[in-house]
């Protein structure tokens, strides 16, 4: 735990985000498996603040509900009208002081739309703030294009920070400055409350600017400083969906680099997408065009992809999963899945199970060494160990009203093109004939045959299709125009 634990973190997230052109509030858009505000809150949690308040406004019902789900300890404060960043912080601090929180200590302010900002950078800001004994420390950055940002104005004599001037209020000379305000600050809590009371609205936007607090504190004789971010790309805010895609690509790159440095082979980082919540073991391998989402886990020596999307799916050690879509599935060690396989929630494959091409599975448990190699649907089933399910089989689990379960034992051999009409049980070591519709339980060790008998009607083509190509071919093959029924 950090020695200088902040009293509070205030996250500004009340803005509308008009340029997203979305029915979803801006801070709820997602990259790498987490909302924008979720990334900010999780970075803030690295500082272990005593309190965390998110200022909500536009779409506040959705944002509040989302926060309740993802971080139950986060508080919210409502800013009904967006009268500026200073106003927003004031509302956040009032929410805390009204519930008896004393704001002695550091207050960190950050924005809900900067998902790339890391906990480590926030920690550096907080540490620099404490070490320098500042009243306020702004996280600044040197950017290639400072258009639109507040500029950091420094004293020409000693280089200390004197003020932040908003782009719209800046002179030509100030606009040339490339050091900008990231929108992230560390404040002395008490001095912040005091200074916010003095912020005015006589600026081009008629808003209470949080940035004015710097000048106010400096004029009152307090120390004002800046901590320059090591990588300016960390502080980019998202305003539209182009920036959303850029941020996603950057964060994904970071997530993949962590995975690679931890021993995962990523064959093509440019076509691989991994959520921040994915876990892995060394020597897992990911082939191109794959998406690893949610609580997915890759075991050691597992091979995933190409062309695979796994959501909340665990892949056992040494398993291979190729051209597959899986959601909420558990794939056992050394199992083989795909190509072209769909595993739906509740699928659990044991060790060395094979789920082959054009196989869909749902809510089913498949025992060790069992194979479902081709063109089958397995729904609501339990299959034992070392059984083989014939090609093109369907576990008929739905009667139009309710779902029912099928049980197949161990060491079974079921024929191709079987229908298992649930509820039904096939005992251990049983066989079923190809083309069977299994509606009754099959005792262990039996062969079940459930299909129509074949009849061959001799000479039918010569009689019914005389002169046709088929009749000519049959005649050349030497069949007689015999009228007997030669059914077996
Ligand atoms: C702000 C800073 C600017 C900085 C830039 C960094 C001020 C006055 N300016 O400018 O110096 O370079 O961020 O991105 O602080 N918000 C509220 N309530 C409000 C206003 C804003 O919650 O009343 C939130 C927004 O949702 C957003 C953040 O505060 O998350 C920043 O607001 P925005 O309007 O984007 O500020 P900028 O003009 O970009
Ligand atoms: Ca902004």
Short mmCIF file of C-alpha atoms and ligand atoms in Angstrom, two decimals:
data_model
loop_
_atom_site.label_atom_id
_atom_site.label_comp_id
_atom_site.label_asym_id
_atom_site.label_seq_id
_atom_site.Cartn_x
_atom_site.Cartn_y
_atom_site.Cartn_z
CA UNK A 1 0.00 0.00 0.00
CA UNK A 2 1.17 3.50 -0.80
CA UNK A 3 2.47 5.64 2.05
CA UNK A 4 0.51 8.65 0.81
CA UNK A 5 -2.93 7.17 0.41
CA UNK A 6 -5.20 9.83 -1.15
CA UNK A 7 -8.22 10.97 0.81
CA UNK A 8 -10.27 10.84 -2.37
CA UNK A 9 -10.27 10.39 -6.12
CA UNK A 10 -12.83 12.40 -8.10
CA UNK A 11 -13.60 11.12 -11.60
CA UNK A 12 -15.30 13.63 -13.93
CA UNK A 13 -17.83 11.88 -16.13
CA UNK A 14 -20.86 14.13 -16.42
CA UNK A 15 -20.26 15.37 -19.95
CA UNK A 16 -22.52 14.33 -22.80
CA UNK A 17 -19.95 13.12 -25.29
CA UNK A 18 -21.98 14.54 -28.20
CA UNK A 19 -19.35 13.62 -30.75
CA UNK A 20 -19.77 9.90 -30.06
CA UNK A 21 -23.23 10.23 -31.72
CA UNK A 22 -24.47 7.49 -29.45
CA UNK A 23 -27.42 6.56 -27.27
CA UNK A 24 -24.86 5.12 -24.88
CA UNK A 25 -23.15 7.61 -22.56
CA UNK A 26 -19.57 8.19 -23.73
CA UNK A 27 -17.87 6.76 -20.66
CA UNK A 28 -19.76 3.48 -21.05
CA UNK A 29 -18.27 2.69 -24.45
CA UNK A 30 -15.90 -0.24 -24.15
CA UNK A 31 -12.38 -1.06 -25.13
CA UNK A 32 -10.59 -4.30 -24.32
CA UNK A 33 -13.43 -5.64 -22.21
CA UNK A 34 -14.00 -2.69 -19.93
CA UNK A 35 -15.88 0.59 -20.13
CA UNK A 36 -13.89 3.82 -20.47
CA UNK A 37 -14.86 4.86 -16.95
CA UNK A 38 -14.11 1.32 -15.76
CA UNK A 39 -10.51 1.69 -16.94
CA UNK A 40 -10.21 5.02 -15.15
CA UNK A 41 -11.69 3.66 -11.92
CA UNK A 42 -9.45 0.61 -12.00
CA UNK A 43 -6.35 2.82 -12.50
CA UNK A 44 -7.50 4.99 -9.59
CA UNK A 45 -7.88 1.90 -7.38
CA UNK A 46 -4.11 1.37 -7.65
CA UNK A 47 -3.77 4.43 -5.37
CA UNK A 48 -6.08 2.80 -2.81
CA UNK A 49 -8.00 6.03 -2.11
CA UNK A 50 -10.17 6.23 0.97
CA UNK A 51 -13.06 7.47 -1.19
CA UNK A 52 -13.80 7.42 -4.89
CA UNK A 53 -16.52 9.63 -6.36
CA UNK A 54 -17.65 9.64 -9.97
CA UNK A 55 -19.43 12.79 -11.14
CA UNK A 56 -22.34 11.75 -13.32
CA UNK A 57 -24.70 13.85 -15.40
CA UNK A 58 -25.68 12.83 -18.91
CA UNK A 59 -27.03 9.28 -18.93
CA UNK A 60 -26.51 9.12 -15.19
CA UNK A 61 -28.95 6.23 -14.62
CA UNK A 62 -26.91 4.01 -16.92
CA UNK A 63 -23.56 5.18 -15.60
CA UNK A 64 -24.63 4.75 -11.98
CA UNK A 65 -26.02 1.27 -12.62
CA UNK A 66 -22.82 0.30 -14.41
CA UNK A 67 -20.66 1.51 -11.54
CA UNK A 68 -22.80 -0.33 -9.00
CA UNK A 69 -22.12 -3.51 -10.96
CA UNK A 70 -18.41 -3.02 -11.52
CA UNK A 71 -17.18 -1.19 -8.42
CA UNK A 72 -19.60 -1.35 -5.53
CA UNK A 73 -17.43 1.00 -3.44
CA UNK A 74 -17.51 3.82 -5.97
CA UNK A 75 -19.83 6.66 -5.00
CA UNK A 76 -21.58 8.93 -7.46
CA UNK A 77 -22.52 12.59 -7.27
CA UNK A 78 -24.93 14.14 -9.74
CA UNK A 79 -24.05 17.28 -11.67
CA UNK A 80 -27.35 18.31 -13.25
CA UNK A 81 -25.90 21.02 -15.47
CA UNK A 82 -22.38 20.88 -16.84
CA UNK A 83 -21.15 24.22 -15.60
CA UNK A 84 -17.51 23.30 -15.89
CA UNK A 85 -14.81 21.06 -14.44
CA UNK A 86 -14.44 23.23 -11.33
CA UNK A 87 -18.17 23.01 -10.67
CA UNK A 88 -18.06 19.24 -11.15
CA UNK A 89 -15.26 18.80 -8.62
CA UNK A 90 -17.07 21.07 -6.17
CA UNK A 91 -20.13 18.79 -6.35
CA UNK A 92 -17.98 15.71 -5.78
CA UNK A 93 -16.31 17.21 -2.73
CA UNK A 94 -19.66 18.38 -1.31
CA UNK A 95 -20.95 14.82 -1.62
CA UNK A 96 -18.05 13.70 0.56
CA UNK A 97 -18.02 16.50 3.12
CA UNK A 98 -21.80 16.27 3.57
CA UNK A 99 -21.40 12.66 4.62
CA UNK A 100 -18.76 13.69 7.17
CA UNK A 101 -15.59 12.94 5.22
CA UNK A 102 -12.73 15.25 6.23
CA UNK A 103 -10.71 16.12 3.20
CA UNK A 104 -7.32 16.35 4.81
CA UNK A 105 -4.86 14.72 2.52
CA UNK A 106 -4.55 14.48 -1.20
CA UNK A 107 -7.47 14.67 -3.62
CA UNK A 108 -6.81 13.30 -7.09
CA UNK A 109 -9.00 14.53 -9.96
CA UNK A 110 -9.17 12.58 -13.20
CA UNK A 111 -11.49 12.31 -16.24
CA UNK A 112 -13.74 9.40 -17.12
CA UNK A 113 -12.73 9.37 -20.77
CA UNK A 114 -8.98 8.73 -20.54
CA UNK A 115 -8.81 4.92 -20.53
CA UNK A 116 -5.09 4.64 -21.29
CA UNK A 117 -3.93 6.41 -18.15
CA UNK A 118 -2.26 3.82 -15.93
CA UNK A 119 -2.30 3.40 -12.19
CA UNK A 120 1.48 3.68 -12.30
CA UNK A 121 1.30 7.18 -13.82
CA UNK A 122 -1.28 8.26 -11.25
CA UNK A 123 1.02 6.91 -8.55
CA UNK A 124 3.94 8.95 -9.95
CA UNK A 125 1.78 12.07 -9.90
CA UNK A 126 0.69 11.39 -6.34
CA UNK A 127 4.28 10.70 -5.22
CA UNK A 128 5.67 13.82 -6.92
CA UNK A 129 2.89 15.88 -5.32
CA UNK A 130 3.78 14.58 -1.84
CA UNK A 131 7.55 14.86 -2.30
CA UNK A 132 7.45 18.43 -3.57
CA UNK A 133 4.98 19.50 -0.87
CA UNK A 134 2.74 21.12 -3.48
CA UNK A 135 -0.73 22.55 -3.03
CA UNK A 136 -1.49 21.30 -6.53
CA UNK A 137 0.38 19.19 -9.04
CA UNK A 138 -0.92 18.93 -12.57
CA UNK A 139 -0.15 15.93 -14.74
CA UNK A 140 1.11 17.56 -17.91
CA UNK A 141 2.35 16.16 -21.21
CA UNK A 142 4.27 17.35 -24.25
CA UNK A 143 2.03 16.64 -27.23
CA UNK A 144 2.71 16.99 -30.95
CA UNK A 145 -0.51 18.98 -31.43
CA UNK A 146 -1.82 20.94 -28.47
CA UNK A 147 -4.93 22.30 -30.22
CA UNK A 148 -7.94 22.34 -27.89
CA UNK A 149 -6.04 21.61 -24.69
CA UNK A 150 -5.37 23.90 -21.76
CA UNK A 151 -1.74 25.14 -21.99
CA UNK A 152 0.70 25.01 -19.08
CA UNK A 153 2.10 28.51 -18.58
CA UNK A 154 5.49 28.64 -16.85
CA UNK A 155 7.43 31.51 -15.33
CA UNK A 156 10.09 32.47 -17.89
CA UNK A 157 12.60 33.13 -15.09
CA UNK A 158 12.41 29.96 -12.97
CA UNK A 159 10.24 27.62 -15.06
CA UNK A 160 7.65 27.12 -12.32
CA UNK A 161 4.02 26.65 -13.31
CA UNK A 162 2.05 29.86 -13.04
CA UNK A 163 -1.27 29.02 -14.64
CA UNK A 164 -3.25 26.90 -17.07
CA UNK A 165 -4.87 28.80 -19.89
CA UNK A 166 -7.66 27.21 -21.90
CA UNK A 167 -7.20 27.07 -25.67
CA UNK A 168 -10.18 29.37 -26.23
CA UNK A 169 -8.79 31.94 -23.78
CA UNK A 170 -5.12 31.70 -24.84
CA UNK A 171 -3.01 34.29 -26.64
CA UNK A 172 -1.11 33.40 -29.83
CA UNK A 173 2.12 33.01 -27.81
CA UNK A 174 0.38 30.72 -25.29
CA UNK A 175 -1.14 28.65 -28.09
CA UNK A 176 2.37 27.84 -29.30
CA UNK A 177 3.06 25.99 -26.03
CA UNK A 178 3.08 22.22 -26.49
CA UNK A 179 2.98 21.29 -22.81
CA UNK A 180 -0.68 20.70 -22.00
CA UNK A 181 -2.97 19.97 -19.09
CA UNK A 182 -3.97 16.30 -19.10
CA UNK A 183 -6.97 17.11 -16.92
CA UNK A 184 -5.50 15.02 -14.10
CA UNK A 185 -4.42 16.67 -10.84
CA UNK A 186 -3.29 16.03 -7.31
CA UNK A 187 -4.52 18.65 -4.84
CA UNK A 188 -4.24 19.37 -1.17
CA UNK A 189 -7.86 18.63 -0.26
CA UNK A 190 -8.43 21.54 2.12
CA UNK A 191 -6.81 24.12 -0.16
CA UNK A 192 -8.81 22.76 -3.10
CA UNK A 193 -12.13 23.29 -1.29
CA UNK A 194 -11.08 26.82 -0.39
CA UNK A 195 -9.86 27.72 -3.89
CA UNK A 196 -12.96 26.27 -5.61
CA UNK A 197 -15.01 28.83 -3.69
CA UNK A 198 -13.06 31.58 -5.46
CA UNK A 199 -13.32 30.27 -9.03
CA UNK A 200 -15.24 32.67 -11.28
CA UNK A 201 -17.00 32.22 -14.61
CA UNK A 202 -15.64 35.24 -16.48
CA UNK A 203 -14.12 33.23 -19.32
CA UNK A 204 -15.03 32.53 -22.94
CA UNK A 205 -17.19 29.51 -21.98
CA UNK A 206 -18.84 31.08 -18.91
CA UNK A 207 -17.85 27.99 -16.88
CA UNK A 208 -16.17 27.29 -13.56
CA UNK A 209 -12.74 26.09 -14.67
CA UNK A 210 -10.92 23.68 -12.38
CA UNK A 211 -7.76 24.92 -14.01
CA UNK A 212 -8.23 28.37 -12.46
CA UNK A 213 -7.47 26.78 -9.08
CA UNK A 214 -3.78 26.72 -10.03
CA UNK A 215 -3.51 30.47 -10.45
CA UNK A 216 -5.60 31.07 -7.33
CA UNK A 217 -3.38 28.86 -5.19
CA UNK A 218 -0.19 30.32 -6.60
CA UNK A 219 -1.34 33.85 -5.97
CA UNK A 220 -2.10 32.86 -2.38
CA UNK A 221 1.56 31.86 -2.08
CA UNK A 222 1.24 28.08 -2.33
CA UNK A 223 3.50 25.73 -4.25
CA UNK A 224 2.17 24.75 -7.67
CA UNK A 225 3.90 22.09 -9.74
CA UNK A 226 3.63 19.82 -12.74
CA UNK A 227 4.56 16.18 -13.25
CA UNK A 228 5.23 15.49 -16.92
CA UNK A 229 3.77 12.19 -18.16
CA UNK A 230 6.40 9.89 -19.64
CA UNK A 231 4.20 8.91 -22.57
CA UNK A 232 1.80 11.55 -23.84
CA UNK A 233 -0.35 8.88 -25.47
CA UNK A 234 -1.50 7.80 -22.01
CA UNK A 235 -3.47 10.96 -21.45
CA UNK A 236 -5.52 11.03 -24.66
CA UNK A 237 -9.21 11.60 -24.04
CA UNK A 238 -11.84 9.92 -26.19
CA UNK A 239 -14.26 12.27 -27.92
CA UNK A 240 -15.36 10.32 -30.99
CA UNK A 241 -15.32 6.80 -32.36
CA UNK A 242 -12.16 7.34 -34.36
CA UNK A 243 -10.33 8.07 -31.12
CA UNK A 244 -12.14 5.14 -29.51
CA UNK A 245 -10.69 2.79 -32.12
CA UNK A 246 -7.20 4.30 -31.76
CA UNK A 247 -7.32 3.92 -27.98
CA UNK A 248 -8.52 0.34 -28.34
CA UNK A 249 -5.62 -0.50 -30.65
CA UNK A 250 -3.12 1.09 -28.23
CA UNK A 251 -4.52 -0.63 -25.17
CA UNK A 252 -4.73 -3.95 -27.00
CA UNK A 253 -1.07 -3.62 -27.95
CA UNK A 254 -0.23 -3.04 -24.29
CA UNK A 255 -2.28 -6.08 -23.19
CA UNK A 256 -0.63 -8.28 -25.81
CA UNK A 257 2.84 -7.05 -24.87
CA UNK A 258 2.16 -8.02 -21.25
CA UNK A 259 1.05 -11.46 -22.44
CA UNK A 260 4.09 -11.91 -24.68
CA UNK A 261 6.47 -10.81 -21.92
CA UNK A 262 4.76 -13.38 -19.69
CA UNK A 263 5.54 -16.15 -22.19
CA UNK A 264 2.56 -16.24 -24.56
CA UNK A 265 3.37 -16.47 -28.27
CA UNK A 266 1.19 -14.05 -30.23
CA UNK A 267 1.82 -14.83 -33.89
CA UNK A 268 0.19 -11.67 -35.24
CA UNK A 269 -0.45 -8.90 -32.70
CA UNK A 270 -2.10 -6.76 -35.37
CA UNK A 271 -4.98 -9.21 -35.80
CA UNK A 272 -5.24 -10.48 -32.23
CA UNK A 273 -7.52 -8.86 -29.64
CA UNK A 274 -7.26 -9.58 -25.97
CA UNK A 275 -9.35 -8.13 -23.16
CA UNK A 276 -7.61 -6.83 -20.03
CA UNK A 277 -9.36 -9.59 -18.04
CA UNK A 278 -7.82 -12.53 -19.94
CA UNK A 279 -5.36 -14.73 -18.06
CA UNK A 280 -2.76 -17.14 -19.41
CA UNK A 281 0.14 -19.43 -18.68
CA UNK A 282 3.54 -19.43 -20.35
CA UNK A 283 3.88 -21.19 -23.71
CA UNK A 284 0.29 -20.66 -24.72
CA UNK A 285 0.11 -19.67 -28.39
CA UNK A 286 -2.36 -17.49 -30.25
CA UNK A 287 -2.66 -17.66 -34.04
CA UNK A 288 -3.90 -14.76 -36.22
CA UNK A 289 -7.43 -13.36 -36.34
CA UNK A 290 -8.37 -14.36 -32.84
CA UNK A 291 -10.30 -12.57 -30.12
CA UNK A 292 -9.87 -13.54 -26.48
CA UNK A 293 -12.55 -11.92 -24.38
CA UNK A 294 -13.85 -11.67 -20.85
CA UNK A 295 -12.65 -14.18 -18.30
CA UNK A 296 -10.94 -16.38 -20.88
CA UNK A 297 -7.94 -18.36 -19.68
CA UNK A 298 -5.24 -19.99 -21.82
CA UNK A 299 -3.43 -22.95 -20.28
CA UNK A 300 0.22 -23.76 -20.87
CA UNK A 301 0.99 -25.13 -24.35
CA UNK A 302 -2.54 -24.48 -25.52
CA UNK A 303 -2.91 -23.32 -29.12
CA UNK A 304 -5.74 -21.01 -30.02
CA UNK A 305 -6.72 -19.87 -33.50
CA UNK A 306 -6.49 -18.97 -36.23
CA UNK A 307 -9.92 -17.41 -36.57
CA UNK A 308 -11.16 -18.06 -33.06
CA UNK A 309 -13.29 -16.04 -30.65
CA UNK A 310 -13.34 -17.18 -27.05
CA UNK A 311 -15.53 -15.45 -24.46
CA UNK A 312 -15.33 -16.46 -20.78
CA UNK A 313 -13.80 -19.76 -21.89
CA UNK A 314 -10.99 -21.68 -20.27
CA UNK A 315 -8.61 -23.66 -22.44
CA UNK A 316 -6.78 -26.51 -20.73
CA UNK A 317 -3.11 -27.27 -20.95
CA UNK A 318 -2.05 -28.42 -24.39
CA UNK A 319 -5.53 -28.08 -25.90
CA UNK A 320 -5.94 -26.94 -29.52
CA UNK A 321 -8.83 -24.69 -30.52
CA UNK A 322 -8.99 -23.81 -34.18
CA UNK A 323 -11.53 -21.61 -36.04
CA UNK A 324 -13.94 -21.84 -33.16
CA UNK A 325 -16.46 -19.62 -31.41
CA UNK A 326 -16.87 -20.46 -27.73
CA UNK A 327 -18.82 -18.72 -24.99
CA UNK A 328 -18.77 -19.81 -21.36
CA UNK A 329 -17.11 -23.14 -22.15
CA UNK A 330 -14.51 -25.20 -20.36
CA UNK A 331 -12.10 -27.01 -22.66
CA UNK A 332 -10.10 -29.76 -20.98
CA UNK A 333 -6.40 -30.47 -21.22
CA UNK A 334 -5.22 -31.76 -24.61
CA UNK A 335 -8.73 -31.48 -26.05
CA UNK A 336 -9.10 -30.74 -29.75
CA UNK A 337 -11.75 -28.32 -30.92
CA UNK A 338 -12.52 -27.27 -34.47
CA UNK A 339 -12.16 -26.26 -37.16
CA UNK A 340 -15.61 -24.63 -37.35
CA UNK A 341 -16.99 -25.50 -33.95
CA UNK A 342 -19.43 -23.58 -31.75
CA UNK A 343 -19.32 -24.16 -28.01
CA UNK A 344 -22.08 -22.47 -26.06
CA UNK A 345 -22.47 -21.79 -22.35
CA UNK A 346 -22.24 -24.74 -20.00
CA UNK A 347 -20.16 -26.89 -22.34
CA UNK A 348 -17.51 -28.80 -20.44
CA UNK A 349 -15.06 -30.93 -22.37
CA UNK A 350 -12.90 -33.35 -20.41
CA UNK A 351 -9.32 -34.29 -21.10
CA UNK A 352 -8.51 -35.25 -24.72
CA UNK A 353 -12.08 -34.74 -25.91
CA UNK A 354 -12.55 -34.05 -29.59
CA UNK A 355 -15.23 -31.65 -30.79
CA UNK A 356 -14.75 -31.64 -34.54
CA UNK A 357 -15.96 -29.74 -37.57
CA UNK A 358 -19.45 -28.26 -37.68
CA UNK A 359 -20.21 -29.43 -34.18
CA UNK A 360 -22.33 -27.27 -31.88
CA UNK A 361 -22.50 -28.00 -28.17
CA UNK A 362 -24.47 -26.45 -25.34
CA UNK A 363 -24.89 -27.16 -21.65
CA UNK A 364 -23.23 -30.55 -22.01
CA UNK A 365 -20.53 -32.45 -20.23
CA UNK A 366 -18.29 -34.67 -22.32
CA UNK A 367 -16.05 -37.19 -20.57
CA UNK A 368 -12.38 -37.88 -21.07
CA UNK A 369 -11.33 -39.16 -24.48
CA UNK A 370 -14.81 -38.98 -26.02
CA UNK A 371 -15.08 -37.87 -29.62
CA UNK A 372 -17.81 -35.96 -31.41
CA UNK A 373 -15.96 -35.63 -34.66
CA UNK A 374 -18.36 -34.29 -37.30
CA UNK A 375 -21.53 -32.31 -38.07
CA UNK A 376 -23.44 -32.78 -34.83
CA UNK A 377 -25.52 -30.91 -32.27
CA UNK A 378 -25.03 -31.89 -28.64
CA UNK A 379 -27.41 -30.03 -26.35
CA UNK A 380 -28.25 -30.75 -22.70
CA UNK A 381 -26.31 -33.99 -22.71
CA UNK A 382 -23.93 -35.91 -20.56
CA UNK A 383 -21.60 -38.26 -22.37
CA UNK A 384 -19.23 -40.57 -20.49
CA UNK A 385 -15.61 -41.41 -21.25
CA UNK A 386 -14.09 -42.85 -24.43
CA UNK A 387 -17.32 -42.91 -26.38
CA UNK A 388 -17.65 -42.06 -30.06
CA UNK A 389 -20.63 -40.19 -31.43
CA UNK A 390 -21.25 -40.91 -35.12
CA UNK A 391 -21.23 -38.11 -37.67
CA UNK A 392 -24.35 -35.99 -38.16
CA UNK A 393 -25.99 -36.86 -34.85
CA UNK A 394 -28.46 -34.64 -33.07
CA UNK A 395 -29.28 -34.60 -29.39
CA UNK A 396 -32.94 -33.68 -29.75
CA UNK A 397 -33.34 -31.74 -26.53
CA UNK A 398 -36.36 -29.58 -27.23
CA UNK A 399 -39.96 -30.75 -27.56
CA UNK A 400 -41.19 -27.31 -28.49
CA UNK A 401 -42.02 -26.49 -24.86
CA UNK A 402 -39.28 -27.82 -22.61
CA UNK A 403 -35.66 -28.90 -22.75
CA UNK A 404 -34.72 -32.45 -21.75
CA UNK A 405 -31.44 -34.19 -21.09
CA UNK A 406 -29.77 -37.14 -22.77
CA UNK A 407 -27.23 -39.39 -21.12
CA UNK A 408 -24.79 -41.52 -23.08
CA UNK A 409 -22.48 -43.79 -21.11
CA UNK A 410 -18.81 -44.61 -21.42
CA UNK A 411 -17.24 -46.69 -24.21
CA UNK A 412 -20.33 -46.33 -26.41
CA UNK A 413 -20.27 -46.37 -30.21
CA UNK A 414 -23.25 -44.56 -31.61
CA UNK A 415 -23.88 -44.79 -35.34
CA UNK A 416 -23.83 -41.95 -37.81
CA UNK A 417 -26.98 -39.89 -38.27
CA UNK A 418 -28.60 -40.74 -34.94
CA UNK A 419 -31.31 -38.70 -33.26
CA UNK A 420 -31.31 -39.01 -29.48
CA UNK A 421 -34.80 -37.89 -28.53
CA UNK A 422 -34.48 -36.63 -24.95
CA UNK A 423 -35.06 -37.62 -22.26
CA UNK A 424 -33.24 -40.83 -23.14
CA UNK A 425 -30.32 -42.84 -21.79
CA UNK A 426 -27.79 -44.97 -23.65
CA UNK A 427 -26.02 -47.36 -21.26
CA UNK A 428 -22.30 -48.00 -20.96
CA UNK A 429 -20.74 -49.96 -23.77
CA UNK A 430 -23.89 -49.79 -25.93
CA UNK A 431 -23.94 -49.45 -29.72
CA UNK A 432 -26.55 -47.81 -31.89
CA UNK A 433 -27.06 -48.42 -35.59
CA UNK A 434 -26.54 -45.70 -38.18
CA UNK A 435 -29.64 -43.72 -38.99
CA UNK A 436 -31.42 -44.63 -35.76
CA UNK A 437 -33.93 -42.43 -34.01
CA UNK A 438 -33.36 -43.37 -30.38
CA UNK A 439 -36.52 -42.73 -28.37
CA UNK A 440 -36.20 -45.52 -25.79
CA UNK A 441 -33.42 -46.17 -23.29
CA UNK A 442 -30.69 -48.51 -24.54
CA UNK A 443 -29.44 -50.96 -21.89
CA UNK A 444 -25.68 -51.30 -21.38
CA UNK A 445 -24.01 -53.48 -23.99
CA UNK A 446 -27.04 -53.61 -26.35
CA UNK A 447 -27.17 -52.68 -30.00
CA UNK A 448 -30.13 -50.41 -30.70
CA UNK A 449 -31.51 -50.40 -34.23
CA UNK A 450 -34.31 -47.92 -34.80
CA UNK A 451 -34.87 -47.33 -38.48
CA UNK A 452 -37.08 -48.47 -41.38
CA UNK A 453 -36.17 -51.67 -43.21
CA UNK A 454 -34.69 -51.25 -46.69
CA UNK A 455 -36.63 -52.66 -49.69
CA UNK A 456 -35.11 -53.00 -53.16
CA UNK A 457 -37.77 -53.04 -55.91
CA UNK A 458 -36.05 -54.75 -58.77
CA UNK A 459 -36.48 -53.40 -62.30
CA UNK A 460 -38.34 -50.31 -61.16
CA UNK A 461 -36.28 -47.95 -63.34
CA UNK A 462 -36.75 -50.00 -66.52
CA UNK A 463 -40.53 -50.04 -65.93
CA UNK A 464 -41.12 -46.52 -64.69
CA UNK A 465 -38.34 -44.58 -66.47
CA UNK A 466 -37.93 -46.48 -69.73
CA UNK A 467 -35.36 -45.03 -72.13
CA UNK A 468 -33.83 -42.76 -69.49
CA UNK A 469 -30.09 -42.43 -68.94
CA UNK A 470 -30.62 -44.29 -65.68
CA UNK A 471 -32.39 -47.15 -67.48
CA UNK A 472 -29.60 -47.31 -70.07
CA UNK A 473 -26.95 -47.39 -67.37
CA UNK A 474 -28.85 -50.07 -65.49
CA UNK A 475 -29.23 -52.17 -68.65
CA UNK A 476 -25.51 -51.84 -69.40
CA UNK A 477 -24.82 -52.98 -65.84
CA UNK A 478 -26.83 -56.13 -66.62
CA UNK A 479 -29.91 -55.81 -64.45
CA UNK A 480 -32.95 -57.74 -65.53
CA UNK A 481 -36.48 -56.36 -65.77
CA UNK A 482 -37.42 -58.65 -62.90
CA UNK A 483 -40.57 -57.80 -60.96
CA UNK A 484 -39.83 -59.53 -57.69
CA UNK A 485 -39.34 -57.55 -54.54
CA UNK A 486 -35.86 -58.40 -53.31
CA UNK A 487 -36.01 -56.60 -50.06
CA UNK A 488 -33.72 -58.11 -47.45
C1 LIG B 1 -10.30 20.16 -19.95
C2 LIG B 1 -9.36 21.15 -19.28
C3 LIG B 1 -8.16 21.40 -20.20
C4 LIG B 1 -7.48 20.07 -20.49
C5 LIG B 1 -8.47 19.06 -21.05
C6 LIG B 1 -7.82 17.69 -21.12
C7 LIG B 1 -10.71 22.66 -17.93
C8 LIG B 1 -11.35 23.98 -17.83
N1 LIG B 1 -10.07 22.39 -19.05
O1 LIG B 1 -10.77 20.76 -21.14
O2 LIG B 1 -7.25 22.28 -19.60
O3 LIG B 1 -6.40 20.25 -21.41
O4 LIG B 1 -9.61 18.92 -20.20
O5 LIG B 1 -8.66 16.79 -21.79
O6 LIG B 1 -10.76 21.90 -16.97
N2 LIG B 1 -16.93 17.47 -17.11
C9 LIG B 1 -17.90 17.33 -16.14
N3 LIG B 1 -18.70 18.39 -15.85
C10 LIG B 1 -18.53 19.59 -16.44
C11 LIG B 1 -17.54 19.73 -17.42
C12 LIG B 1 -16.75 18.65 -17.73
O7 LIG B 1 -18.08 16.26 -15.57
O8 LIG B 1 -19.29 20.49 -16.10
C13 LIG B 1 -16.10 16.31 -17.42
C14 LIG B 1 -16.28 15.83 -18.84
O9 LIG B 1 -17.28 14.83 -18.91
C15 LIG B 1 -14.92 15.30 -19.17
C16 LIG B 1 -13.98 16.16 -18.32
O10 LIG B 1 -14.77 16.72 -17.31
O11 LIG B 1 -14.75 13.96 -18.75
C17 LIG B 1 -13.30 17.25 -19.12
O12 LIG B 1 -14.27 18.10 -19.64
P1 LIG B 1 -14.19 18.71 -21.10
O13 LIG B 1 -15.38 19.51 -21.35
O14 LIG B 1 -13.85 17.64 -22.06
O15 LIG B 1 -12.96 19.69 -20.89
P2 LIG B 1 -12.04 20.27 -22.01
O16 LIG B 1 -12.66 21.44 -22.60
O17 LIG B 1 -11.57 19.19 -22.91
CA1 LIG B 2 -12.08 16.99 -23.32
#
